[in-house]
Coordinates of N, CA and C and ligand atoms in Angstrom, one line a residue:
M253 N 61.6 59.9 76.4 CA 61.4 59.3 75.1 C 60.1 59.8 74.4
D254 N 60.2 60.2 73.2 CA 59.1 60.7 72.4 C 59.0 60.1 71.1
R255 N 57.8 60.1 70.5 CA 57.7 59.6 69.1 C 58.6 60.4 68.2
I256 N 59.1 59.7 67.2 CA 60.1 60.3 66.3 C 59.5 61.4 65.5
Q257 N 58.3 61.2 65.0 CA 57.7 62.3 64.2 C 57.5 63.6 65.0
K258 N 57.3 63.4 66.3 CA 57.1 64.6 67.2 C 58.5 65.3 67.4
L259 N 59.5 64.5 67.5 CA 60.9 65.1 67.7 C 61.3 65.8 66.5
I260 N 61.0 65.2 65.3 CA 61.4 65.9 64.0 C 60.7 67.2 63.9
A261 N 59.4 67.2 64.2 CA 58.6 68.4 64.1 C 59.2 69.5 65.1
Q262 N 59.5 69.0 66.3 CA 60.0 70.0 67.3 C 61.3 70.6 66.9
A263 N 62.1 69.8 66.2 CA 63.4 70.3 65.7 C 63.2 71.3 64.5
G264 N 62.0 71.4 64.1 CA 61.7 72.4 63.0 C 62.0 71.9 61.6
I265 N 62.1 70.6 61.4 CA 62.4 70.1 60.1 C 61.2 70.2 59.2
C266 N 60.0 69.8 59.7 CA 58.8 69.8 59.0 C 57.6 69.5 60.0
S267 N 56.4 69.5 59.5 CA 55.3 69.2 60.4 C 55.3 67.8 60.8
R268 N 54.5 67.5 61.8 CA 54.5 66.1 62.4 C 53.9 65.2 61.3
R269 N 52.9 65.7 60.6 CA 52.3 64.8 59.5 C 53.3 64.5 58.4
K270 N 54.0 65.5 58.0 CA 55.1 65.3 57.0 C 56.1 64.3 57.5
A271 N 56.5 64.4 58.8 CA 57.5 63.5 59.3 C 56.9 62.1 59.3
E272 N 55.6 61.9 59.5 CA 55.0 60.6 59.4 C 55.2 60.0 58.0
E273 N 55.0 60.9 57.0 CA 55.1 60.5 55.6 C 56.6 60.1 55.4
Y274 N 57.5 60.9 55.9 CA 58.9 60.5 55.6 C 59.2 59.2 56.3
I275 N 58.6 58.9 57.5 CA 58.9 57.7 58.2 C 58.4 56.5 57.3
K276 N 57.1 56.7 56.8 CA 56.5 55.6 56.0 C 57.3 55.4 54.7
E277 N 57.9 56.4 54.2 CA 58.7 56.3 53.0 C 60.1 55.7 53.2
G278 N 60.4 55.5 54.5 CA 61.7 54.9 54.9 C 62.8 55.9 54.8
R279 N 62.5 57.2 54.9 CA 63.6 58.2 54.8 C 64.2 58.6 56.2
V280 N 63.6 58.1 57.2 CA 64.0 58.4 58.6 C 64.7 57.3 59.2
K281 N 65.9 57.5 59.8 CA 66.6 56.4 60.5 C 66.9 56.8 61.9
L282 N 66.9 55.8 62.8 CA 67.2 56.0 64.2 C 68.5 55.1 64.4
N283 N 69.5 55.8 64.8 CA 70.8 55.1 65.0 C 71.2 54.2 63.8
G284 N 70.9 54.7 62.6 CA 71.3 53.9 61.4 C 70.2 53.0 60.9
R285 N 69.1 52.8 61.6 CA 68.1 51.8 61.2 C 66.8 52.5 60.8
P286 N 66.1 52.1 59.7 CA 64.8 52.7 59.4 C 63.8 52.6 60.5
V287 N 63.0 53.6 60.7 CA 62.1 53.5 61.9 C 60.6 53.3 61.4
G288 N 59.8 52.9 62.3 CA 58.4 52.7 62.1 C 57.6 53.9 62.8
L289 N 56.4 54.0 62.5 CA 55.6 55.1 62.9 C 55.5 55.2 64.5
G290 N 55.4 54.1 65.2 CA 55.3 54.2 66.6 C 56.6 54.3 67.4
D291 N 57.7 54.3 66.7 CA 59.0 54.2 67.3 C 59.3 55.5 68.1
K292 N 60.0 55.3 69.2 CA 60.3 56.5 70.1 C 61.8 56.6 70.2
A293 N 62.3 57.8 70.5 CA 63.7 58.0 70.7 C 64.0 59.0 71.8
D294 N 65.2 59.0 72.3 CA 65.6 60.0 73.3 C 66.6 61.0 72.6
P295 N 66.1 62.2 72.4 CA 66.9 63.2 71.7 C 68.2 63.5 72.3
N296 N 68.4 63.2 73.6 CA 69.7 63.4 74.2 C 70.7 62.4 73.9
K297 N 70.3 61.2 73.4 CA 71.2 60.1 73.2 C 71.2 59.6 71.8
D298 N 70.0 59.5 71.2 CA 69.8 58.9 69.9 C 70.2 59.8 68.7
I299 N 70.6 59.2 67.6 CA 70.8 60.0 66.4 C 69.7 59.7 65.4
I300 N 69.0 60.7 65.0 CA 68.0 60.6 64.0 C 68.4 61.3 62.7
T301 N 68.2 60.6 61.6 CA 68.5 61.3 60.3 C 67.3 61.3 59.4
V302 N 67.2 62.3 58.6 CA 66.1 62.4 57.5 C 66.9 62.5 56.2
D303 N 66.7 61.6 55.4 CA 67.5 61.5 54.1 C 69.0 61.6 54.4
G304 N 69.4 60.9 55.4 CA 70.8 60.9 55.7 C 71.4 62.1 56.5
E305 N 70.5 63.1 56.7 CA 71.0 64.4 57.4 C 70.6 64.3 58.8
R306 N 71.5 64.5 59.7 CA 71.3 64.4 61.1 C 70.3 65.5 61.6
V307 N 69.4 65.2 62.4 CA 68.5 66.2 63.0 C 69.0 66.6 64.4
Y308 N 69.2 67.9 64.5 CA 69.8 68.4 65.8 C 68.6 68.9 66.7
F309 N 68.7 68.5 67.9 CA 67.7 69.0 68.9 C 68.3 70.0 69.8
Q310 N 67.5 71.1 69.9 CA 68.0 72.1 70.9 C 67.5 71.6 72.2
K311 N 68.4 71.6 73.2 CA 67.9 71.2 74.5 C 67.0 72.3 75.1
K312 N 65.9 71.9 75.5 CA 65.0 72.9 76.2 C 65.6 73.2 77.5
K313 N 65.9 74.4 77.8 CA 66.4 74.8 79.1 C 65.2 75.0 80.0
S314 N 65.2 74.1 81.0 CA 64.0 74.3 81.9 C 64.6 75.0 83.2
F315 N 64.2 76.2 83.4 CA 64.6 76.8 84.7 C 63.8 76.3 85.8
R316 N 64.5 76.2 87.0 CA 63.8 75.8 88.2 C 64.0 76.9 89.2
Y317 N 63.0 77.1 90.0 CA 63.0 78.1 91.0 C 62.5 77.4 92.3
I318 N 63.4 77.2 93.2 CA 63.0 76.4 94.4 C 63.2 77.1 95.7
M319 N 62.3 76.8 96.6 CA 62.4 77.4 98.0 C 62.7 76.2 98.9
L320 N 63.7 76.4 99.7 CA 64.1 75.4 100.8 C 63.9 76.0 102.1
N321 N 63.4 75.2 103.1 CA 63.5 75.6 104.5 C 64.8 75.1 105.0
K322 N 65.8 75.9 105.0 CA 67.1 75.4 105.5 C 67.1 75.2 107.0
P323 N 67.5 74.0 107.4 CA 67.7 73.8 108.8 C 69.0 74.3 109.3
R324 N 69.2 74.5 110.6 CA 70.5 74.9 111.1 C 71.5 73.8 110.8
G325 N 72.8 74.2 110.8 CA 73.8 73.2 110.6 C 74.2 72.8 109.2
Y326 N 73.6 73.5 108.2 CA 73.9 73.2 106.8 C 74.7 74.5 106.3
V327 N 75.7 74.2 105.5 CA 76.5 75.3 104.9 C 75.9 75.6 103.6
T328 N 75.7 77.0 103.3 CA 75.2 77.4 102.0 C 76.3 77.3 101.0
S329 N 76.4 76.2 100.3 CA 77.5 75.9 99.3 C 77.1 74.7 98.5
M330 N 77.8 74.5 97.4 CA 77.5 73.3 96.6 C 78.3 72.1 97.2
S331 N 79.5 72.4 97.8 CA 80.3 71.4 98.4 C 81.1 72.0 99.5
D332 N 81.7 71.2 100.4 CA 82.4 71.8 101.5 C 83.7 71.0 101.7
E333 N 84.8 71.8 101.8 CA 86.1 71.0 101.9 C 86.2 70.4 103.2
L334 N 85.5 70.9 104.2 CA 85.6 70.3 105.6 C 84.6 69.2 105.7
D335 N 83.9 68.8 104.6 CA 82.9 67.7 104.6 C 81.7 68.0 105.6
R336 N 81.4 69.2 105.7 CA 80.2 69.5 106.5 C 79.0 69.4 105.6
R337 N 77.8 69.3 106.2 CA 76.6 69.1 105.4 C 76.3 70.4 104.7
V338 N 75.9 70.2 103.4 CA 75.7 71.4 102.6 C 74.2 71.4 102.1
V339 N 73.7 72.6 101.9 CA 72.3 72.8 101.6 C 71.8 71.9 100.4
T340 N 72.7 71.8 99.4 CA 72.3 71.0 98.2 C 72.1 69.5 98.5
D341 N 72.6 69.0 99.6 CA 72.3 67.6 100.0 C 70.8 67.5 100.2
L342 N 70.1 68.6 100.5 CA 68.7 68.5 100.8 C 67.8 68.5 99.6
L343 N 68.4 68.8 98.4 CA 67.6 68.9 97.2 C 67.4 67.6 96.5
E344 N 67.1 66.6 97.2 CA 66.9 65.3 96.6 C 65.7 65.3 95.6
G345 N 66.0 64.8 94.4 CA 64.9 64.7 93.4 C 65.0 65.9 92.4
V346 N 65.9 66.9 92.7 CA 66.1 68.0 91.7 C 67.2 67.6 90.8
N347 N 66.9 67.4 89.5 CA 67.9 66.9 88.6 C 68.7 68.1 88.0
E348 N 68.1 69.3 88.0 CA 68.9 70.4 87.4 C 70.0 70.8 88.4
R349 N 71.0 71.4 87.8 CA 72.1 71.9 88.7 C 71.7 73.3 89.2
V350 N 71.1 73.4 90.3 CA 70.6 74.7 90.8 C 71.6 75.2 91.8
Y351 N 71.6 76.5 91.9 CA 72.6 77.2 92.8 C 71.8 78.0 93.9
P352 N 72.4 78.1 95.1 CA 71.7 79.0 96.1 C 71.7 80.5 95.7
V353 N 70.6 81.1 95.9 CA 70.5 82.6 95.6 C 70.9 83.3 96.9
G354 N 72.1 83.8 97.0 CA 72.5 84.4 98.2 C 72.9 83.3 99.2
R355 N 73.0 83.7 100.5 CA 73.4 82.7 101.4 C 72.8 82.9 102.8
L356 N 72.7 81.8 103.6 CA 72.4 81.9 105.0 C 73.5 81.3 105.8
D357 N 73.8 81.9 106.9 CA 74.9 81.3 107.7 C 74.6 79.9 108.1
R358 N 75.6 79.2 108.5 CA 75.4 77.7 108.9 C 74.3 77.6 109.9
N359 N 74.3 78.5 110.9 CA 73.3 78.4 112.0 C 72.0 79.2 111.8
T360 N 71.9 79.7 110.6 CA 70.6 80.4 110.3 C 69.7 79.5 109.6
E361 N 68.4 79.6 109.9 CA 67.4 78.7 109.3 C 66.6 79.5 108.3
G362 N 65.7 78.7 107.6 CA 64.7 79.4 106.9 C 64.8 79.5 105.4
L363 N 64.1 80.5 104.8 CA 63.9 80.5 103.4 C 65.2 80.8 102.6
L364 N 65.5 79.8 101.8 CA 66.7 79.9 100.9 C 66.2 79.5 99.5
L365 N 66.5 80.4 98.5 CA 66.1 80.1 97.1 C 67.2 79.5 96.4
F366 N 66.8 78.7 95.4 CA 67.8 78.1 94.5 C 67.2 78.2 93.1
T367 N 68.1 78.4 92.1 CA 67.7 78.4 90.7 C 68.9 78.1 89.8
N368 N 68.6 77.8 88.6 CA 69.6 77.7 87.5 C 69.5 78.8 86.5
D369 N 68.7 79.8 86.9 CA 68.4 81.0 86.1 C 69.3 82.1 86.6
G370 N 70.5 82.3 86.0 CA 71.5 83.2 86.5 C 71.0 84.6 86.6
N371 N 70.2 85.1 85.6 CA 69.7 86.4 85.6 C 68.8 86.7 86.8
F372 N 68.0 85.7 87.0 CA 67.1 85.9 88.2 C 67.8 86.0 89.5
A373 N 68.8 85.1 89.6 CA 69.7 85.1 90.8 C 70.4 86.4 91.0
N374 N 70.9 86.9 89.9 CA 71.6 88.2 90.0 C 70.7 89.3 90.4
D375 N 69.5 89.3 89.8 CA 68.5 90.4 90.1 C 68.2 90.4 91.6
I376 N 68.0 89.2 92.1 CA 67.5 89.2 93.5 C 68.7 89.6 94.4
M377 N 69.9 89.2 94.1 CA 71.0 89.5 95.0 C 71.6 90.9 94.8
H378 N 71.3 91.5 93.6 CA 72.0 92.8 93.4 C 71.6 93.8 94.4
P379 N 72.5 94.5 95.0 CA 72.2 95.4 96.1 C 71.3 96.5 95.7
S380 N 71.4 96.9 94.4 CA 70.5 98.1 93.9 C 69.0 97.7 93.9
R381 N 68.7 96.4 93.9 CA 67.3 96.0 93.9 C 66.6 96.1 95.2
H382 N 67.4 96.1 96.3 CA 66.9 96.2 97.6 C 65.7 95.3 98.0
V383 N 65.8 94.0 97.5 CA 64.8 93.1 97.8 C 64.7 92.9 99.4
S384 N 63.5 93.0 99.9 CA 63.5 93.0 101.4 C 63.6 91.5 101.9
K385 N 64.1 91.4 103.1 CA 64.3 90.1 103.7 C 63.8 90.2 105.1
T386 N 62.9 89.3 105.5 CA 62.4 89.4 106.9 C 62.9 88.2 107.7
Y387 N 63.3 88.5 108.9 CA 63.9 87.4 109.8 C 63.1 87.4 111.1
R388 N 63.0 86.2 111.6 CA 62.5 86.0 113.0 C 63.7 85.8 113.8
V389 N 63.9 86.7 114.8 CA 65.2 86.7 115.5 C 64.9 86.6 117.0
T390 N 65.4 85.5 117.6 CA 65.3 85.4 119.1 C 66.6 85.9 119.7
V391 N 66.4 87.0 120.5 CA 67.6 87.6 121.2 C 67.5 87.4 122.7
R392 N 68.7 87.5 123.3 CA 68.7 87.5 124.7 C 69.4 88.7 125.3
P393 N 69.2 89.2 126.4 CA 68.2 88.7 127.4 C 66.9 89.5 127.2
D394 N 67.0 90.8 126.9 CA 65.8 91.6 126.8 C 66.1 92.7 125.8
I395 N 65.1 93.5 125.5 CA 65.5 94.6 124.6 C 64.8 95.9 125.1
N396 N 65.6 97.0 125.0 CA 65.0 98.3 125.5 C 64.7 99.2 124.3
D397 N 64.1 100.3 124.6 CA 63.6 101.2 123.5 C 64.8 101.7 122.7
E398 N 65.9 102.0 123.4 CA 67.1 102.6 122.7 C 67.6 101.5 121.7
Q399 N 67.6 100.3 122.1 CA 68.1 99.2 121.2 C 67.2 99.1 120.0
L400 N 65.9 99.1 120.3 CA 64.9 99.0 119.2 C 65.1 100.1 118.2
V401 N 65.2 101.3 118.7 CA 65.3 102.5 117.9 C 66.6 102.4 117.0
A402 N 67.7 102.0 117.7 CA 69.0 101.9 117.0 C 68.9 100.9 115.9
L403 N 68.3 99.7 116.2 CA 68.2 98.7 115.1 C 67.4 99.2 113.9
S404 N 66.3 100.0 114.2 CA 65.5 100.4 113.1 C 66.0 101.6 112.4
E405 N 66.8 102.4 113.1 CA 67.3 103.6 112.4 C 68.6 103.3 111.7
G406 N 69.3 102.3 112.2 CA 70.6 101.9 111.5 C 71.7 101.9 112.6
V407 N 72.6 100.9 112.5 CA 73.7 100.9 113.4 C 74.9 100.7 112.5
V408 N 76.1 101.0 113.1 CA 77.3 100.9 112.3 C 77.9 99.4 112.4
I409 N 77.9 98.8 111.2 CA 78.6 97.5 111.2 C 79.7 97.5 110.1
D410 N 80.8 96.9 110.4 CA 81.9 96.9 109.5 C 82.2 98.3 108.9
G411 N 82.1 99.3 109.8 CA 82.4 100.7 109.5 C 81.4 101.4 108.7
K412 N 80.2 100.9 108.5 CA 79.2 101.5 107.6 C 77.8 101.4 108.3
K413 N 77.1 102.5 108.3 CA 75.8 102.4 108.9 C 74.8 101.6 108.1
T414 N 74.0 100.8 108.7 CA 73.0 100.0 108.0 C 71.8 100.9 107.6
A415 N 71.1 100.5 106.6 CA 69.9 101.3 106.1 C 68.8 101.1 107.1
P416 N 67.8 102.0 107.2 CA 66.7 101.8 108.1 C 66.0 100.4 107.9
A417 N 65.7 99.8 109.1 CA 65.0 98.5 109.1 C 63.7 98.6 109.8
T418 N 62.8 97.6 109.5 CA 61.6 97.6 110.3 C 61.7 96.5 111.4
V419 N 61.5 97.0 112.6 CA 61.7 96.0 113.7 C 60.4 96.0 114.6
I420 N 59.9 94.8 114.8 CA 58.7 94.6 115.5 C 59.0 93.6 116.6
V421 N 58.5 93.8 117.8 CA 58.6 92.9 118.9 C 57.4 91.9 118.8
L422 N 57.7 90.6 118.6 CA 56.6 89.6 118.4 C 56.3 89.0 119.7
E423 N 57.3 88.7 120.5 CA 57.0 88.0 121.8 C 58.1 88.5 122.8
K424 N 57.7 88.6 124.1 CA 58.6 88.9 125.1 C 58.4 87.9 126.2
Q425 N 59.5 87.2 126.6 CA 59.4 86.3 127.7 C 60.6 86.5 128.6
Q426 N 60.6 85.9 129.8 CA 61.7 86.0 130.7 C 63.0 85.6 130.0
G427 N 63.9 86.5 129.8 CA 65.3 86.2 129.3 C 65.4 86.1 127.8
R428 N 64.2 86.2 127.1 CA 64.3 86.2 125.6 C 63.2 87.0 125.0
V429 N 63.6 87.5 123.8 CA 62.6 88.3 123.1 C 62.6 87.9 121.6
V430 N 61.5 87.8 121.0 CA 61.4 87.4 119.6 C 61.1 88.6 118.8
L431 N 62.0 89.0 117.9 CA 61.8 90.1 117.0 C 61.5 89.7 115.6
Q432 N 60.8 90.6 114.9 CA 60.8 90.5 113.4 C 61.5 91.6 112.8
I433 N 62.6 91.3 112.1 CA 63.4 92.4 111.5 C 63.4 92.3 110.0
T434 N 63.0 93.4 109.3 CA 63.0 93.4 107.9 C 64.1 94.4 107.4
I435 N 65.0 93.8 106.6 CA 66.1 94.6 106.1 C 66.0 94.7 104.5
H436 N 66.7 95.7 104.0 CA 66.6 95.9 102.5 C 68.0 95.8 101.9
E437 N 68.9 95.4 102.7 CA 70.3 95.2 102.1 C 70.6 93.7 102.3
G438 N 71.8 93.3 101.9 CA 72.1 91.9 102.1 C 73.6 91.8 102.5
R439 N 74.0 92.5 103.6 CA 75.4 92.5 103.9 C 75.7 91.2 104.7
N440 N 77.0 90.9 104.7 CA 77.4 89.7 105.3 C 77.0 89.6 106.8
R441 N 76.3 88.6 107.2 CA 75.9 88.3 108.6 C 75.2 89.6 109.2
Q442 N 74.4 90.2 108.3 CA 73.9 91.6 108.7 C 73.1 91.5 110.0
V443 N 72.2 90.6 110.1 CA 71.3 90.7 111.2 C 72.0 90.4 112.5
R444 N 72.9 89.4 112.5 CA 73.6 89.0 113.7 C 74.5 90.2 114.1
K445 N 75.1 90.8 113.1 CA 76.0 92.0 113.4 C 75.2 93.2 114.0
M446 N 74.1 93.4 113.4 CA 73.2 94.5 113.9 C 72.9 94.3 115.4
C447 N 72.5 93.0 115.7 CA 72.1 92.7 117.0 C 73.3 92.8 118.0
E448 N 74.4 92.3 117.5 CA 75.6 92.4 118.4 C 76.0 93.8 118.6
A449 N 75.8 94.7 117.6 CA 76.2 96.1 117.7 C 75.4 96.8 118.8
V450 N 74.2 96.4 119.1 CA 73.4 97.0 120.1 C 73.5 96.2 121.4
G451 N 74.3 95.2 121.5 CA 74.5 94.4 122.7 C 73.5 93.3 122.9
L452 N 72.9 92.8 121.8 CA 72.0 91.6 122.0 C 72.6 90.4 121.5
E453 N 72.4 89.3 122.2 CA 72.9 88.0 121.8 C 71.8 87.3 121.0
V454 N 72.2 86.8 119.8 CA 71.2 86.1 118.9 C 71.2 84.7 119.3
A455 N 70.0 84.2 119.7 CA 69.9 82.8 120.1 C 69.4 82.0 118.9
R456 N 68.6 82.6 118.0 CA 68.0 81.9 116.9 C 67.7 82.9 115.8
L457 N 68.0 82.5 114.6 CA 67.8 83.4 113.4 C 67.2 82.6 112.3
K458 N 66.0 83.1 111.8 CA 65.3 82.3 110.8 C 64.8 83.3 109.8
R459 N 65.1 83.1 108.5 CA 64.5 84.0 107.5 C 63.1 83.5 107.1
T460 N 62.2 84.4 107.2 CA 60.8 83.9 106.9 C 60.2 84.4 105.6
S461 N 60.9 85.5 105.0 CA 60.4 85.9 103.7 C 61.5 86.6 102.9
V462 N 61.4 86.5 101.6 CA 62.3 87.2 100.7 C 61.4 88.0 99.7
G463 N 61.3 89.3 99.8 CA 60.4 90.0 99.0 C 59.0 89.5 99.3
P464 N 58.2 89.2 98.3 CA 56.8 88.7 98.5 C 56.8 87.2 98.8
L465 N 57.9 86.5 98.8 CA 57.9 85.1 99.0 C 57.9 84.7 100.5
K466 N 57.0 83.9 100.9 CA 56.9 83.5 102.3 C 57.2 82.0 102.5
L467 N 57.9 81.7 103.6 CA 58.3 80.4 103.9 C 57.0 79.5 104.3
G468 N 56.1 80.2 104.9 CA 54.8 79.5 105.2 C 55.0 78.2 106.1
M469 N 54.3 77.2 105.7 CA 54.3 75.9 106.5 C 55.4 74.9 106.0
L470 N 56.2 75.3 105.1 CA 57.3 74.4 104.6 C 58.1 74.0 105.8
Q471 N 58.3 72.7 105.9 CA 59.0 72.1 107.1 C 60.5 72.2 106.9
P472 N 61.3 72.3 108.0 CA 62.7 72.3 107.9 C 63.3 71.1 107.1
G473 N 64.1 71.4 106.2 CA 64.7 70.4 105.3 C 63.9 70.1 104.1
D474 N 62.7 70.6 104.0 CA 61.8 70.4 102.8 C 62.0 71.5 101.8
W475 N 61.8 71.1 100.5 CA 61.8 72.1 99.5 C 60.6 72.0 98.6
R476 N 60.3 73.0 97.8 CA 59.3 73.0 96.8 C 59.6 74.0 95.7
D477 N 59.0 73.7 94.5 CA 59.1 74.7 93.5 C 58.3 75.9 93.8
L478 N 58.7 77.1 93.3 CA 57.9 78.3 93.5 C 56.6 78.1 92.6
K479 N 55.5 78.6 93.0 CA 54.3 78.5 92.2 C 54.3 79.7 91.2
P480 N 53.6 79.5 90.1 CA 53.7 80.6 89.0 C 53.4 82.0 89.6
D481 N 52.4 82.1 90.5 CA 52.0 83.4 91.0 C 53.1 84.0 91.9
E482 N 53.9 83.1 92.6 CA 55.0 83.5 93.4 C 56.1 84.1 92.5
L483 N 56.3 83.3 91.5 CA 57.4 83.8 90.5 C 57.1 85.1 89.9
R484 N 55.8 85.3 89.6 CA 55.3 86.5 89.0 C 55.5 87.6 90.0
A485 N 55.2 87.4 91.3 CA 55.2 88.4 92.3 C 56.7 88.8 92.6
I486 N 57.6 87.9 92.6 CA 59.0 88.3 92.9 C 59.6 89.0 91.7
R487 N 59.2 88.5 90.5 CA 59.7 89.2 89.3 C 59.2 90.7 89.3
T488 N 57.9 90.8 89.7 CA 57.4 92.2 89.7 C 58.1 93.0 90.7
A489 N 58.4 92.5 91.9 CA 59.1 93.2 92.9 C 60.4 93.7 92.5
I490 N 61.1 92.8 91.7 CA 62.5 93.2 91.2 C 62.3 94.3 90.2
T491 N 61.4 94.1 89.3 CA 61.2 95.1 88.2 C 60.9 96.5 88.7
K492 N 60.0 96.5 89.7 CA 59.5 97.8 90.3 C 60.7 98.5 90.9
K493 N 61.5 97.8 91.6 CA 62.7 98.4 92.2 C 63.6 99.0 91.1
Q494 N 63.7 98.2 90.0 CA 64.6 98.7 88.9 C 64.0 100.0 88.4
D495 N 62.7 100.1 88.2 CA 62.1 101.3 87.6 C 62.3 102.5 88.5
K496 N 62.5 102.3 89.8 CA 62.6 103.4 90.7 C 64.0 104.1 90.6
Q497 N 65.0 103.3 90.0 CA 66.4 103.8 90.0 C 66.4 105.2 89.3
Ligands
URA238 N1 71.9 87.9 108.6 C1 72.7 87.1 109.3 O1 73.3 87.5 110.2 N2 72.8 85.8 108.9 C2 72.2 85.3 107.8 O2 72.3 84.1 107.6 C3 71.3 86.1 107.1 C4 71.2 87.4 107.5

């Protein structure tokens, strides 16, 4: 709800001061009744007229850019015909209809973006932009140098070799190894298939960053809006990639 003189000014009819004069002169009506100076209205519901002419309000489109720490067990979808839990169930308090940017498998955790800005979503997902994605991957049982080299140089999945990836061994324990893998493509189940292609079993897969965006301390199941500097950074990353084409 906003003061009526403010709404009239926002709609571009006249200045706020002029609108106050019109109100005092009885020329402004709210749902058919003359209004007073302090009266408020909801531009989405109420009808305001000036001299009998309806004032139209352009809905301000507010884009949202959200980061979720997706837990395992949630499907990346707006709804699921099998009635499984979907990621949008976790976006409590978000009133805009936001969509996931790309997808994570049901059993993959970590950074998933949502937005209602279609251009932004397309830019991030478009293969030509090569936005990097980093994963923390727990594999079993162990990894040898040949497997490491193959993962980083590229392996054939679905009949096509993957682009070079950056692979770092973060931890080595009995029966399991934690890797950090950064890829620049976004093929279907890419990391799992890459690991399977070299004979590794993926025990856990978590996306920790998308371009310059980092999951940080965001807890599983929690979401937050991107900060202005994060939005600037990801936009810059996309633009730079575009310039290189
Ligand atoms: N690679 C996978 O295998 N799964 C994901 O969810 C994301 C990347």
